[in-house]
Amino acid sequence: MFKQNTIQGTCNCGQWQVNVSVEKSLDDLNPRICDCDYCKAHPSAVISDSSMKIDLVGGKAIFDQNGDRLAKFYRCERCGDLLAVGCFIGGVLRGAVNSNLFGAINHFGEPIEIQPRLLNSDEKLERWGRLWGVLNGV
Ligand SMILES: [Zn+2]
Ligand SMILES: [Zn+2]
């Protein structure tokens, strides 16, 4: 069993702090880069695991949504940094966190490209249900 890893990050302006705990070694977390039009216009890389707890602590967030409007992209209202992407699944807010909030100290795995646009809504929810952690604070 993996020991619990905890990492902390902030958005660029410091208004938001992000506390993450995960039962996995950090180099087993591969930042995922999505190739949809929205994510190409707003580049990001997100990490998640079903054991992950993501606590966002801070000020105001805004969110927007991409093509199919299933997931919400939560951003810092002041600096615009992506904090996390989330979606209610079975009444629980599940999500993946922006891996760029944690600085260079944390060594994640190799980034991988994903193509969720090839999945339909049910397939996405099924995938996120397996892959995403629990998101609090937005
Ligand atoms: Zn900010
Ligand atoms: Zn995308």
PDB file of N, CA and C in Angstrom, residues 11-118:
ATOM      1  N   CYS A  11      -2.412  29.219  -6.863  1.00  0.00           N
ATOM      2  CA  CYS A  11      -2.535  29.850  -8.171  1.00  0.00           C
ATOM      3  C   CYS A  11      -1.496  30.959  -8.263  1.00  0.00           C
ATOM      4  N   ASN A  12      -1.392  31.539  -9.432  1.00  0.00           N
ATOM      5  CA  ASN A  12      -0.358  32.533  -9.685  1.00  0.00           C
ATOM      6  C   ASN A  12      -0.436  33.728  -8.743  1.00  0.00           C
ATOM      7  N   CYS A  13      -1.640  34.200  -8.435  1.00  0.00           N
ATOM      8  CA  CYS A  13      -1.768  35.398  -7.594  1.00  0.00           C
ATOM      9  C   CYS A  13      -1.804  35.054  -6.106  1.00  0.00           C
ATOM     10  N   GLY A  14      -1.910  33.769  -5.775  1.00  0.00           N
ATOM     11  CA  GLY A  14      -1.867  33.355  -4.378  1.00  0.00           C
ATOM     12  C   GLY A  14      -3.195  33.403  -3.660  1.00  0.00           C
ATOM     13  N   GLN A  15      -4.248  33.797  -4.355  1.00  0.00           N
ATOM     14  CA  GLN A  15      -5.550  33.868  -3.698  1.00  0.00           C
ATOM     15  C   GLN A  15      -6.068  32.481  -3.306  1.00  0.00           C
ATOM     16  N   TRP A  16      -5.737  31.486  -4.119  1.00  0.00           N
ATOM     17  CA  TRP A  16      -6.193  30.116  -3.864  1.00  0.00           C
ATOM     18  C   TRP A  16      -5.040  29.233  -3.444  1.00  0.00           C
ATOM     19  N   GLN A  17      -5.289  28.435  -2.422  1.00  0.00           N
ATOM     20  CA  GLN A  17      -4.366  27.392  -2.051  1.00  0.00           C
ATOM     21  C   GLN A  17      -5.024  26.059  -2.372  1.00  0.00           C
ATOM     22  N   VAL A  18      -4.234  25.122  -2.809  1.00  0.00           N
ATOM     23  CA  VAL A  18      -4.735  23.804  -3.178  1.00  0.00           C
ATOM     24  C   VAL A  18      -4.013  22.758  -2.348  1.00  0.00           C
ATOM     25  N   ASN A  19      -4.782  21.996  -1.585  1.00  0.00           N
ATOM     26  CA  ASN A  19      -4.210  20.908  -0.796  1.00  0.00           C
ATOM     27  C   ASN A  19      -4.697  19.591  -1.380  1.00  0.00           C
ATOM     28  N   VAL A  20      -3.739  18.739  -1.713  1.00  0.00           N
ATOM     29  CA  VAL A  20      -4.082  17.476  -2.357  1.00  0.00           C
ATOM     30  C   VAL A  20      -3.477  16.335  -1.561  1.00  0.00           C
ATOM     31  N   SER A  21      -4.273  15.307  -1.313  1.00  0.00           N
ATOM     32  CA  SER A  21      -3.713  14.075  -0.764  1.00  0.00           C
ATOM     33  C   SER A  21      -4.080  12.937  -1.703  1.00  0.00           C
ATOM     34  N   VAL A  22      -3.156  12.010  -1.846  1.00  0.00           N
ATOM     35  CA  VAL A  22      -3.372  10.918  -2.796  1.00  0.00           C
ATOM     36  C   VAL A  22      -2.599   9.692  -2.323  1.00  0.00           C
ATOM     37  N   GLU A  23      -3.200   8.526  -2.479  1.00  0.00           N
ATOM     38  CA  GLU A  23      -2.539   7.281  -2.081  1.00  0.00           C
ATOM     39  C   GLU A  23      -1.841   6.667  -3.288  1.00  0.00           C
ATOM     40  N   LYS A  24      -0.886   7.396  -3.794  1.00  0.00           N
ATOM     41  CA  LYS A  24      -0.177   6.953  -4.976  1.00  0.00           C
ATOM     42  C   LYS A  24       1.119   7.733  -5.011  1.00  0.00           C
ATOM     43  N   SER A  25       2.197   7.158  -5.563  1.00  0.00           N
ATOM     44  CA  SER A  25       3.402   7.971  -5.674  1.00  0.00           C
ATOM     45  C   SER A  25       3.225   8.982  -6.790  1.00  0.00           C
ATOM     46  N   LEU A  26       3.850  10.146  -6.580  1.00  0.00           N
ATOM     47  CA  LEU A  26       3.589  11.266  -7.485  1.00  0.00           C
ATOM     48  C   LEU A  26       4.027  10.958  -8.905  1.00  0.00           C
ATOM     49  N   ASP A  27       5.082  10.148  -9.057  1.00  0.00           N
ATOM     50  CA  ASP A  27       5.526   9.876 -10.426  1.00  0.00           C
ATOM     51  C   ASP A  27       4.622   8.875 -11.141  1.00  0.00           C
ATOM     52  N   ASP A  28       3.631   8.343 -10.422  1.00  0.00           N
ATOM     53  CA  ASP A  28       2.611   7.533 -11.093  1.00  0.00           C
ATOM     54  C   ASP A  28       1.421   8.367 -11.551  1.00  0.00           C
ATOM     55  N   LEU A  29       1.469   9.658 -11.264  1.00  0.00           N
ATOM     56  CA  LEU A  29       0.405  10.550 -11.719  1.00  0.00           C
ATOM     57  C   LEU A  29       0.874  11.229 -13.010  1.00  0.00           C
ATOM     58  N   ASN A  30       0.231  10.925 -14.100  1.00  0.00           N
ATOM     59  CA  ASN A  30       0.602  11.508 -15.382  1.00  0.00           C
ATOM     60  C   ASN A  30      -0.293  12.707 -15.689  1.00  0.00           C
ATOM     61  N   PRO A  31       0.290  13.904 -15.742  1.00  0.00           N
ATOM     62  CA  PRO A  31      -0.529  15.055 -16.139  1.00  0.00           C
ATOM     63  C   PRO A  31      -1.174  14.784 -17.497  1.00  0.00           C
ATOM     64  N   ARG A  32      -2.460  15.041 -17.577  1.00  0.00           N
ATOM     65  CA  ARG A  32      -3.197  14.764 -18.813  1.00  0.00           C
ATOM     66  C   ARG A  32      -3.491  16.068 -19.548  1.00  0.00           C
ATOM     67  N   ILE A  33      -3.135  16.076 -20.803  1.00  0.00           N
ATOM     68  CA  ILE A  33      -3.339  17.256 -21.649  1.00  0.00           C
ATOM     69  C   ILE A  33      -4.424  16.917 -22.654  1.00  0.00           C
ATOM     70  N   CYS A  34      -5.514  17.679 -22.565  1.00  0.00           N
ATOM     71  CA  CYS A  34      -6.680  17.401 -23.405  1.00  0.00           C
ATOM     72  C   CYS A  34      -6.547  18.141 -24.729  1.00  0.00           C
ATOM     73  N   ASP A  35      -7.021  17.519 -25.778  1.00  0.00           N
ATOM     74  CA  ASP A  35      -6.851  18.133 -27.105  1.00  0.00           C
ATOM     75  C   ASP A  35      -8.134  18.765 -27.649  1.00  0.00           C
ATOM     76  N   CYS A  36      -9.124  19.013 -26.798  1.00  0.00           N
ATOM     77  CA  CYS A  36     -10.337  19.644 -27.315  1.00  0.00           C
ATOM     78  C   CYS A  36     -10.078  21.134 -27.591  1.00  0.00           C
ATOM     79  N   ASP A  37     -10.966  21.759 -28.313  1.00  0.00           N
ATOM     80  CA  ASP A  37     -10.768  23.152 -28.699  1.00  0.00           C
ATOM     81  C   ASP A  37     -10.647  24.060 -27.484  1.00  0.00           C
ATOM     82  N   TYR A  38     -11.492  23.791 -26.480  1.00  0.00           N
ATOM     83  CA  TYR A  38     -11.458  24.619 -25.278  1.00  0.00           C
ATOM     84  C   TYR A  38     -10.081  24.530 -24.614  1.00  0.00           C
ATOM     85  N   CYS A  39      -9.579  23.317 -24.466  1.00  0.00           N
ATOM     86  CA  CYS A  39      -8.310  23.133 -23.750  1.00  0.00           C
ATOM     87  C   CYS A  39      -7.116  23.607 -24.576  1.00  0.00           C
ATOM     88  N   LYS A  40      -7.259  23.578 -25.898  1.00  0.00           N
ATOM     89  CA  LYS A  40      -6.191  24.146 -26.725  1.00  0.00           C
ATOM     90  C   LYS A  40      -6.141  25.660 -26.548  1.00  0.00           C
ATOM     91  N   ALA A  41      -7.326  26.276 -26.376  1.00  0.00           N
ATOM     92  CA  ALA A  41      -7.379  27.725 -26.185  1.00  0.00           C
ATOM     93  C   ALA A  41      -6.960  28.113 -24.770  1.00  0.00           C
ATOM     94  N   HIS A  42      -7.122  27.190 -23.815  1.00  0.00           N
ATOM     95  CA  HIS A  42      -6.766  27.445 -22.419  1.00  0.00           C
ATOM     96  C   HIS A  42      -5.868  26.301 -21.948  1.00  0.00           C
ATOM     97  N   PRO A  43      -4.603  26.277 -22.372  1.00  0.00           N
ATOM     98  CA  PRO A  43      -3.757  25.096 -22.118  1.00  0.00           C
ATOM     99  C   PRO A  43      -3.633  24.767 -20.634  1.00  0.00           C
ATOM    100  N   SER A  44      -3.713  23.500 -20.337  1.00  0.00           N
ATOM    101  CA  SER A  44      -3.589  23.040 -18.955  1.00  0.00           C
ATOM    102  C   SER A  44      -3.191  21.572 -18.970  1.00  0.00           C
ATOM    103  N   ALA A  45      -2.784  21.097 -17.815  1.00  0.00           N
ATOM    104  CA  ALA A  45      -2.533  19.675 -17.624  1.00  0.00           C
ATOM    105  C   ALA A  45      -3.095  19.329 -16.260  1.00  0.00           C
ATOM    106  N   VAL A  46      -3.860  18.278 -16.185  1.00  0.00           N
ATOM    107  CA  VAL A  46      -4.495  17.942 -14.914  1.00  0.00           C
ATOM    108  C   VAL A  46      -4.074  16.555 -14.450  1.00  0.00           C
ATOM    109  N   ILE A  47      -4.060  16.394 -13.124  1.00  0.00           N
ATOM    110  CA  ILE A  47      -3.768  15.092 -12.526  1.00  0.00           C
ATOM    111  C   ILE A  47      -4.942  14.688 -11.636  1.00  0.00           C
ATOM    112  N   SER A  48      -5.133  13.390 -11.519  1.00  0.00           N
ATOM    113  CA  SER A  48      -6.155  12.896 -10.603  1.00  0.00           C
ATOM    114  C   SER A  48      -5.944  11.414 -10.387  1.00  0.00           C
ATOM    115  N   ASP A  49      -6.614  10.934  -9.344  1.00  0.00           N
ATOM    116  CA  ASP A  49      -6.639   9.512  -9.048  1.00  0.00           C
ATOM    117  C   ASP A  49      -7.888   9.307  -8.212  1.00  0.00           C
ATOM    118  N   SER A  50      -8.444   8.101  -8.242  1.00  0.00           N
ATOM    119  CA  SER A  50      -9.675   7.881  -7.482  1.00  0.00           C
ATOM    120  C   SER A  50      -9.441   8.026  -5.977  1.00  0.00           C
ATOM    121  N   SER A  51      -8.185   7.926  -5.523  1.00  0.00           N
ATOM    122  CA  SER A  51      -7.890   8.089  -4.091  1.00  0.00           C
ATOM    123  C   SER A  51      -7.599   9.542  -3.729  1.00  0.00           C
ATOM    124  N   MET A  52      -7.669  10.426  -4.694  1.00  0.00           N
ATOM    125  CA  MET A  52      -7.232  11.809  -4.475  1.00  0.00           C
ATOM    126  C   MET A  52      -8.319  12.642  -3.798  1.00  0.00           C
ATOM    127  N   LYS A  53      -7.887  13.441  -2.818  1.00  0.00           N
ATOM    128  CA  LYS A  53      -8.766  14.451  -2.236  1.00  0.00           C
ATOM    129  C   LYS A  53      -8.175  15.808  -2.568  1.00  0.00           C
ATOM    130  N   ILE A  54      -8.982  16.648  -3.184  1.00  0.00           N
ATOM    131  CA  ILE A  54      -8.548  17.965  -3.632  1.00  0.00           C
ATOM    132  C   ILE A  54      -9.327  19.004  -2.839  1.00  0.00           C
ATOM    133  N   ASP A  55      -8.633  19.761  -2.003  1.00  0.00           N
ATOM    134  CA  ASP A  55      -9.283  20.822  -1.236  1.00  0.00           C
ATOM    135  C   ASP A  55      -8.796  22.168  -1.740  1.00  0.00           C
ATOM    136  N   LEU A  56      -9.724  22.947  -2.239  1.00  0.00           N
ATOM    137  CA  LEU A  56      -9.414  24.304  -2.691  1.00  0.00           C
ATOM    138  C   LEU A  56      -9.786  25.262  -1.573  1.00  0.00           C
ATOM    139  N   VAL A  57      -8.816  26.086  -1.169  1.00  0.00           N
ATOM    140  CA  VAL A  57      -9.026  27.016  -0.069  1.00  0.00           C
ATOM    141  C   VAL A  57      -8.686  28.408  -0.559  1.00  0.00           C
ATOM    142  N   GLY A  58      -9.613  29.331  -0.438  1.00  0.00           N
ATOM    143  CA  GLY A  58      -9.268  30.662  -0.886  1.00  0.00           C
ATOM    144  C   GLY A  58     -10.448  31.551  -1.141  1.00  0.00           C
ATOM    145  N   GLY A  59     -10.314  32.322  -2.173  1.00  0.00           N
ATOM    146  CA  GLY A  59     -11.258  33.386  -2.422  1.00  0.00           C
ATOM    147  C   GLY A  59     -12.351  33.012  -3.383  1.00  0.00           C
ATOM    148  N   LYS A  60     -12.424  33.742  -4.457  1.00  0.00           N
ATOM    149  CA  LYS A  60     -13.512  33.577  -5.399  1.00  0.00           C
ATOM    150  C   LYS A  60     -13.044  32.781  -6.605  1.00  0.00           C
ATOM    151  N   ALA A  61     -13.928  31.908  -7.069  1.00  0.00           N
ATOM    152  CA  ALA A  61     -13.653  31.179  -8.299  1.00  0.00           C
ATOM    153  C   ALA A  61     -14.719  31.525  -9.326  1.00  0.00           C
ATOM    154  N   ILE A  62     -14.323  31.438 -10.569  1.00  0.00           N
ATOM    155  CA  ILE A  62     -15.288  31.503 -11.652  1.00  0.00           C
ATOM    156  C   ILE A  62     -15.186  30.168 -12.392  1.00  0.00           C
ATOM    157  N   PHE A  63     -16.184  29.838 -13.157  1.00  0.00           N
ATOM    158  CA  PHE A  63     -16.016  28.616 -13.942  1.00  0.00           C
ATOM    159  C   PHE A  63     -16.573  28.830 -15.337  1.00  0.00           C
ATOM    160  N   ASP A  64     -16.050  28.078 -16.258  1.00  0.00           N
ATOM    161  CA  ASP A  64     -16.676  27.995 -17.558  1.00  0.00           C
ATOM    162  C   ASP A  64     -16.696  26.543 -18.003  1.00  0.00           C
ATOM    163  N   GLN A  65     -17.351  26.331 -19.129  1.00  0.00           N
ATOM    164  CA  GLN A  65     -17.584  24.966 -19.569  1.00  0.00           C
ATOM    165  C   GLN A  65     -17.212  24.833 -21.032  1.00  0.00           C
ATOM    166  N   ASN A  66     -16.778  23.645 -21.396  1.00  0.00           N
ATOM    167  CA  ASN A  66     -16.392  23.429 -22.786  1.00  0.00           C
ATOM    168  C   ASN A  66     -17.575  22.869 -23.561  1.00  0.00           C
ATOM    169  N   GLY A  67     -17.310  22.358 -24.739  1.00  0.00           N
ATOM    170  CA  GLY A  67     -18.326  21.981 -25.700  1.00  0.00           C
ATOM    171  C   GLY A  67     -19.578  21.322 -25.163  1.00  0.00           C
ATOM    172  N   ASP A  68     -19.429  20.188 -24.488  1.00  0.00           N
ATOM    173  CA  ASP A  68     -20.636  19.443 -24.112  1.00  0.00           C
ATOM    174  C   ASP A  68     -21.181  19.872 -22.741  1.00  0.00           C
ATOM    175  N   ARG A  69     -20.517  20.805 -22.093  1.00  0.00           N
ATOM    176  CA  ARG A  69     -20.989  21.393 -20.836  1.00  0.00           C
ATOM    177  C   ARG A  69     -21.172  20.377 -19.715  1.00  0.00           C
ATOM    178  N   LEU A  70     -20.465  19.275 -19.800  1.00  0.00           N
ATOM    179  CA  LEU A  70     -20.557  18.276 -18.726  1.00  0.00           C
ATOM    180  C   LEU A  70     -19.724  18.710 -17.533  1.00  0.00           C
ATOM    181  N   ALA A  71     -18.486  19.104 -17.801  1.00  0.00           N
ATOM    182  CA  ALA A  71     -17.553  19.434 -16.724  1.00  0.00           C
ATOM    183  C   ALA A  71     -17.429  20.941 -16.580  1.00  0.00           C
ATOM    184  N   LYS A  72     -17.078  21.359 -15.363  1.00  0.00           N
ATOM    185  CA  LYS A  72     -16.820  22.767 -15.111  1.00  0.00           C
ATOM    186  C   LYS A  72     -15.325  22.972 -14.914  1.00  0.00           C
ATOM    187  N   PHE A  73     -14.814  24.035 -15.529  1.00  0.00           N
ATOM    188  CA  PHE A  73     -13.418  24.415 -15.377  1.00  0.00           C
ATOM    189  C   PHE A  73     -13.372  25.568 -14.393  1.00  0.00           C
ATOM    190  N   TYR A  74     -12.896  25.289 -13.188  1.00  0.00           N
ATOM    191  CA  TYR A  74     -12.870  26.310 -12.144  1.00  0.00           C
ATOM    192  C   TYR A  74     -11.566  27.089 -12.231  1.00  0.00           C
ATOM    193  N   ARG A  75     -11.696  28.406 -12.244  1.00  0.00           N
ATOM    194  CA  ARG A  75     -10.536  29.279 -12.355  1.00  0.00           C
ATOM    195  C   ARG A  75     -10.533  30.293 -11.228  1.00  0.00           C
ATOM    196  N   CYS A  76      -9.318  30.745 -10.900  1.00  0.00           N
ATOM    197  CA  CYS A  76      -9.198  31.863  -9.959  1.00  0.00           C
ATOM    198  C   CYS A  76      -9.805  33.091 -10.613  1.00  0.00           C
ATOM    199  N   GLU A  77     -10.657  33.751  -9.860  1.00  0.00           N
ATOM    200  CA  GLU A  77     -11.365  34.912 -10.404  1.00  0.00           C
ATOM    201  C   GLU A  77     -10.389  36.087 -10.618  1.00  0.00           C
ATOM    202  N   ARG A  78      -9.274  36.085  -9.903  1.00  0.00           N
ATOM    203  CA  ARG A  78      -8.354  37.217 -10.014  1.00  0.00           C
ATOM    204  C   ARG A  78      -7.293  36.996 -11.102  1.00  0.00           C
ATOM    205  N   CYS A  79      -6.586  35.851 -11.074  1.00  0.00           N
ATOM    206  CA  CYS A  79      -5.482  35.662 -12.036  1.00  0.00           C
ATOM    207  C   CYS A  79      -5.875  34.766 -13.206  1.00  0.00           C
ATOM    208  N   GLY A  80      -7.023  34.110 -13.115  1.00  0.00           N
ATOM    209  CA  GLY A  80      -7.481  33.300 -14.232  1.00  0.00           C
ATOM    210  C   GLY A  80      -6.881  31.906 -14.309  1.00  0.00           C
ATOM    211  N   ASP A  81      -5.976  31.566 -13.390  1.00  0.00           N
ATOM    212  CA  ASP A  81      -5.383  30.223 -13.412  1.00  0.00           C
ATOM    213  C   ASP A  81      -6.463  29.155 -13.278  1.00  0.00           C
ATOM    214  N   LEU A  82      -6.321  28.100 -14.054  1.00  0.00           N
ATOM    215  CA  LEU A  82      -7.176  26.940 -13.856  1.00  0.00           C
ATOM    216  C   LEU A  82      -6.831  26.302 -12.515  1.00  0.00           C
ATOM    217  N   LEU A  83      -7.856  26.057 -11.691  1.00  0.00           N
ATOM    218  CA  LEU A  83      -7.651  25.373 -10.423  1.00  0.00           C
ATOM    219  C   LEU A  83      -7.909  23.884 -10.600  1.00  0.00           C
ATOM    220  N   ALA A  84      -9.090  23.569 -11.089  1.00  0.00           N
ATOM    221  CA  ALA A  84      -9.486  22.174 -11.219  1.00  0.00           C
ATOM    222  C   ALA A  84     -10.615  22.082 -12.226  1.00  0.00           C
ATOM    223  N   VAL A  85     -10.818  20.882 -12.706  1.00  0.00           N
ATOM    224  CA  VAL A  85     -11.980  20.608 -13.537  1.00  0.00           C
ATOM    225  C   VAL A  85     -12.831  19.614 -12.749  1.00  0.00           C
ATOM    226  N   GLY A  86     -14.145  19.828 -12.747  1.00  0.00           N
ATOM    227  CA  GLY A  86     -14.984  18.995 -11.894  1.00  0.00           C
ATOM    228  C   GLY A  86     -16.348  18.733 -12.491  1.00  0.00           C
ATOM    229  N   CYS A  87     -17.006  17.733 -11.911  1.00  0.00           N
ATOM    230  CA  CYS A  87     -18.325  17.331 -12.384  1.00  0.00           C
ATOM    231  C   CYS A  87     -18.999  16.542 -11.264  1.00  0.00           C
ATOM    232  N   PHE A  88     -20.280  16.797 -11.050  1.00  0.00           N
ATOM    233  CA  PHE A  88     -21.021  16.009 -10.071  1.00  0.00           C
ATOM    234  C   PHE A  88     -21.322  14.633 -10.655  1.00  0.00           C
ATOM    235  N   ILE A  89     -20.875  13.598  -9.955  1.00  0.00           N
ATOM    236  CA  ILE A  89     -21.138  12.225 -10.383  1.00  0.00           C
ATOM    237  C   ILE A  89     -21.751  11.499  -9.192  1.00  0.00           C
ATOM    238  N   GLY A  90     -22.977  11.037  -9.348  1.00  0.00           N
ATOM    239  CA  GLY A  90     -23.656  10.386  -8.233  1.00  0.00           C
ATOM    240  C   GLY A  90     -23.799  11.297  -7.032  1.00  0.00           C
ATOM    241  N   GLY A  91     -23.983  12.610  -7.268  1.00  0.00           N
ATOM    242  CA  GLY A  91     -24.188  13.543  -6.178  1.00  0.00           C
ATOM    243  C   GLY A  91     -22.921  14.015  -5.495  1.00  0.00           C
ATOM    244  N   VAL A  92     -21.755  13.541  -5.949  1.00  0.00           N
ATOM    245  CA  VAL A  92     -20.480  13.935  -5.345  1.00  0.00           C
ATOM    246  C   VAL A  92     -19.694  14.739  -6.377  1.00  0.00           C
ATOM    247  N   LEU A  93     -19.110  15.864  -5.939  1.00  0.00           N
ATOM    248  CA  LEU A  93     -18.284  16.645  -6.856  1.00  0.00           C
ATOM    249  C   LEU A  93     -16.926  15.953  -6.993  1.00  0.00           C
ATOM    250  N   ARG A  94     -16.693  15.416  -8.163  1.00  0.00           N
ATOM    251  CA  ARG A  94     -15.430  14.733  -8.455  1.00  0.00           C
ATOM    252  C   ARG A  94     -14.593  15.638  -9.345  1.00  0.00           C
ATOM    253  N   GLY A  95     -13.271  15.458  -9.331  1.00  0.00           N
ATOM    254  CA  GLY A  95     -12.481  16.356 -10.151  1.00  0.00           C
ATOM    255  C   GLY A  95     -11.032  15.961 -10.319  1.00  0.00           C
ATOM    256  N   ALA A  96     -10.365  16.730 -11.162  1.00  0.00           N
ATOM    257  CA  ALA A  96      -8.929  16.612 -11.422  1.00  0.00           C
ATOM    258  C   ALA A  96      -8.335  17.994 -11.235  1.00  0.00           C
ATOM    259  N   VAL A  97      -7.094  18.036 -10.739  1.00  0.00           N
ATOM    260  CA  VAL A  97      -6.496  19.320 -10.367  1.00  0.00           C
ATOM    261  C   VAL A  97      -5.401  19.710 -11.358  1.00  0.00           C
ATOM    262  N   ASN A  98      -5.232  21.007 -11.544  1.00  0.00           N
ATOM    263  CA  ASN A  98      -4.207  21.521 -12.452  1.00  0.00           C
ATOM    264  C   ASN A  98      -2.816  21.196 -11.895  1.00  0.00           C
ATOM    265  N   SER A  99      -2.041  20.405 -12.627  1.00  0.00           N
ATOM    266  CA  SER A  99      -0.730  19.982 -12.125  1.00  0.00           C
ATOM    267  C   SER A  99       0.284  21.123 -12.125  1.00  0.00           C
ATOM    268  N   ASN A 100      -0.028  22.215 -12.805  1.00  0.00           N
ATOM    269  CA  ASN A 100       0.922  23.334 -12.865  1.00  0.00           C
ATOM    270  C   ASN A 100       0.877  24.231 -11.633  1.00  0.00           C
ATOM    271  N   LEU A 101      -0.049  23.944 -10.700  1.00  0.00           N
ATOM    272  CA  LEU A 101      -0.150  24.773  -9.494  1.00  0.00           C
ATOM    273  C   LEU A 101       0.903  24.400  -8.454  1.00  0.00           C
ATOM    274  N   PHE A 102       1.613  23.310  -8.672  1.00  0.00           N
ATOM    275  CA  PHE A 102       2.453  22.760  -7.606  1.00  0.00           C
ATOM    276  C   PHE A 102       3.937  23.063  -7.773  1.00  0.00           C
ATOM    277  N   GLY A 103       4.290  23.835  -8.792  1.00  0.00           N
ATOM    278  CA  GLY A 103       5.683  24.204  -8.963  1.00  0.00           C
ATOM    279  C   GLY A 103       6.523  23.040  -9.443  1.00  0.00           C
ATOM    280  N   ALA A 104       7.817  23.286  -9.540  1.00  0.00           N
ATOM    281  CA  ALA A 104       8.714  22.280 -10.116  1.00  0.00           C
ATOM    282  C   ALA A 104       9.179  21.268  -9.084  1.00  0.00           C
ATOM    283  N   ILE A 105       8.836  21.488  -7.810  1.00  0.00           N
ATOM    284  CA  ILE A 105       9.332  20.608  -6.749  1.00  0.00           C
ATOM    285  C   ILE A 105       8.739  19.217  -6.859  1.00  0.00           C
ATOM    286  N   ASN A 106       7.491  19.166  -7.264  1.00  0.00           N
ATOM    287  CA  ASN A 106       6.827  17.874  -7.317  1.00  0.00           C
ATOM    288  C   ASN A 106       7.041  17.227  -8.677  1.00  0.00           C
ATOM    289  N   HIS A 107       7.549  16.029  -8.645  1.00  0.00           N
ATOM    290  CA  HIS A 107       7.834  15.342  -9.896  1.00  0.00           C
ATOM    291  C   HIS A 107       6.722  14.373 -10.231  1.00  0.00           C
ATOM    292  N   PHE A 108       5.934  14.782 -11.167  1.00  0.00           N
ATOM    293  CA  PHE A 108       4.881  13.906 -11.639  1.00  0.00           C
ATOM    294  C   PHE A 108       5.432  13.048 -12.776  1.00  0.00           C
ATOM    295  N   GLY A 109       4.579  12.139 -13.261  1.00  0.00           N
ATOM    296  CA  GLY A 109       4.988  11.289 -14.370  1.00  0.00           C
ATOM    297  C   GLY A 109       5.005  12.065 -15.680  1.00  0.00           C
ATOM    298  N   GLU A 110       5.272  11.335 -16.735  1.00  0.00           N
ATOM    299  CA  GLU A 110       5.286  11.927 -18.074  1.00  0.00           C
ATOM    300  C   GLU A 110       3.891  12.430 -18.440  1.00  0.00           C
ATOM    301  N   PRO A 111       3.803  13.610 -19.000  1.00  0.00           N
ATOM    302  CA  PRO A 111       2.495  14.078 -19.476  1.00  0.00           C
ATOM    303  C   PRO A 111       1.968  13.181 -20.599  1.00  0.00           C
ATOM    304  N   ILE A 112       0.676  12.993 -20.627  1.00  0.00           N
ATOM    305  CA  ILE A 112       0.068  12.220 -21.708  1.00  0.00           C
ATOM    306  C   ILE A 112      -1.060  13.039 -22.338  1.00  0.00           C
ATOM    307  N   GLU A 113      -1.263  12.821 -23.612  1.00  0.00           N
ATOM    308  CA  GLU A 113      -2.352  13.507 -24.304  1.00  0.00           C
ATOM    309  C   GLU A 113      -3.596  12.643 -24.276  1.00  0.00           C
ATOM    310  N   ILE A 114      -4.715  13.283 -24.036  1.00  0.00           N
ATOM    311  CA  ILE A 114      -5.984  12.547 -24.029  1.00  0.00           C
ATOM    312  C   ILE A 114      -6.944  13.189 -25.015  1.00  0.00           C
ATOM    313  N   GLN A 115      -7.928  12.409 -25.436  1.00  0.00           N
ATOM    314  CA  GLN A 115      -8.903  12.874 -26.430  1.00  0.00           C
ATOM    315  C   GLN A 115     -10.321  12.581 -25.969  1.00  0.00           C
ATOM    316  N   PRO A 116     -10.740  13.219 -24.866  1.00  0.00           N
ATOM    317  CA  PRO A 116     -12.096  12.938 -24.368  1.00  0.00           C
ATOM    318  C   PRO A 116     -13.187  13.315 -25.360  1.00  0.00           C
ATOM    319  N   ARG A 117     -12.850  14.165 -26.341  1.00  0.00           N
ATOM    320  CA  ARG A 117     -13.873  14.531 -27.336  1.00  0.00           C
ATOM    321  C   ARG A 117     -14.338  13.321 -28.138  1.00  0.00           C
ATOM    322  N   LEU A 118     -13.537  12.229 -28.113  1.00  0.00           N
ATOM    323  CA  LEU A 118     -13.946  11.023 -28.837  1.00  0.00           C
ATOM    324  C   LEU A 118     -14.949  10.184 -28.042  1.00  0.00           C
TER     325      LEU A 118
END
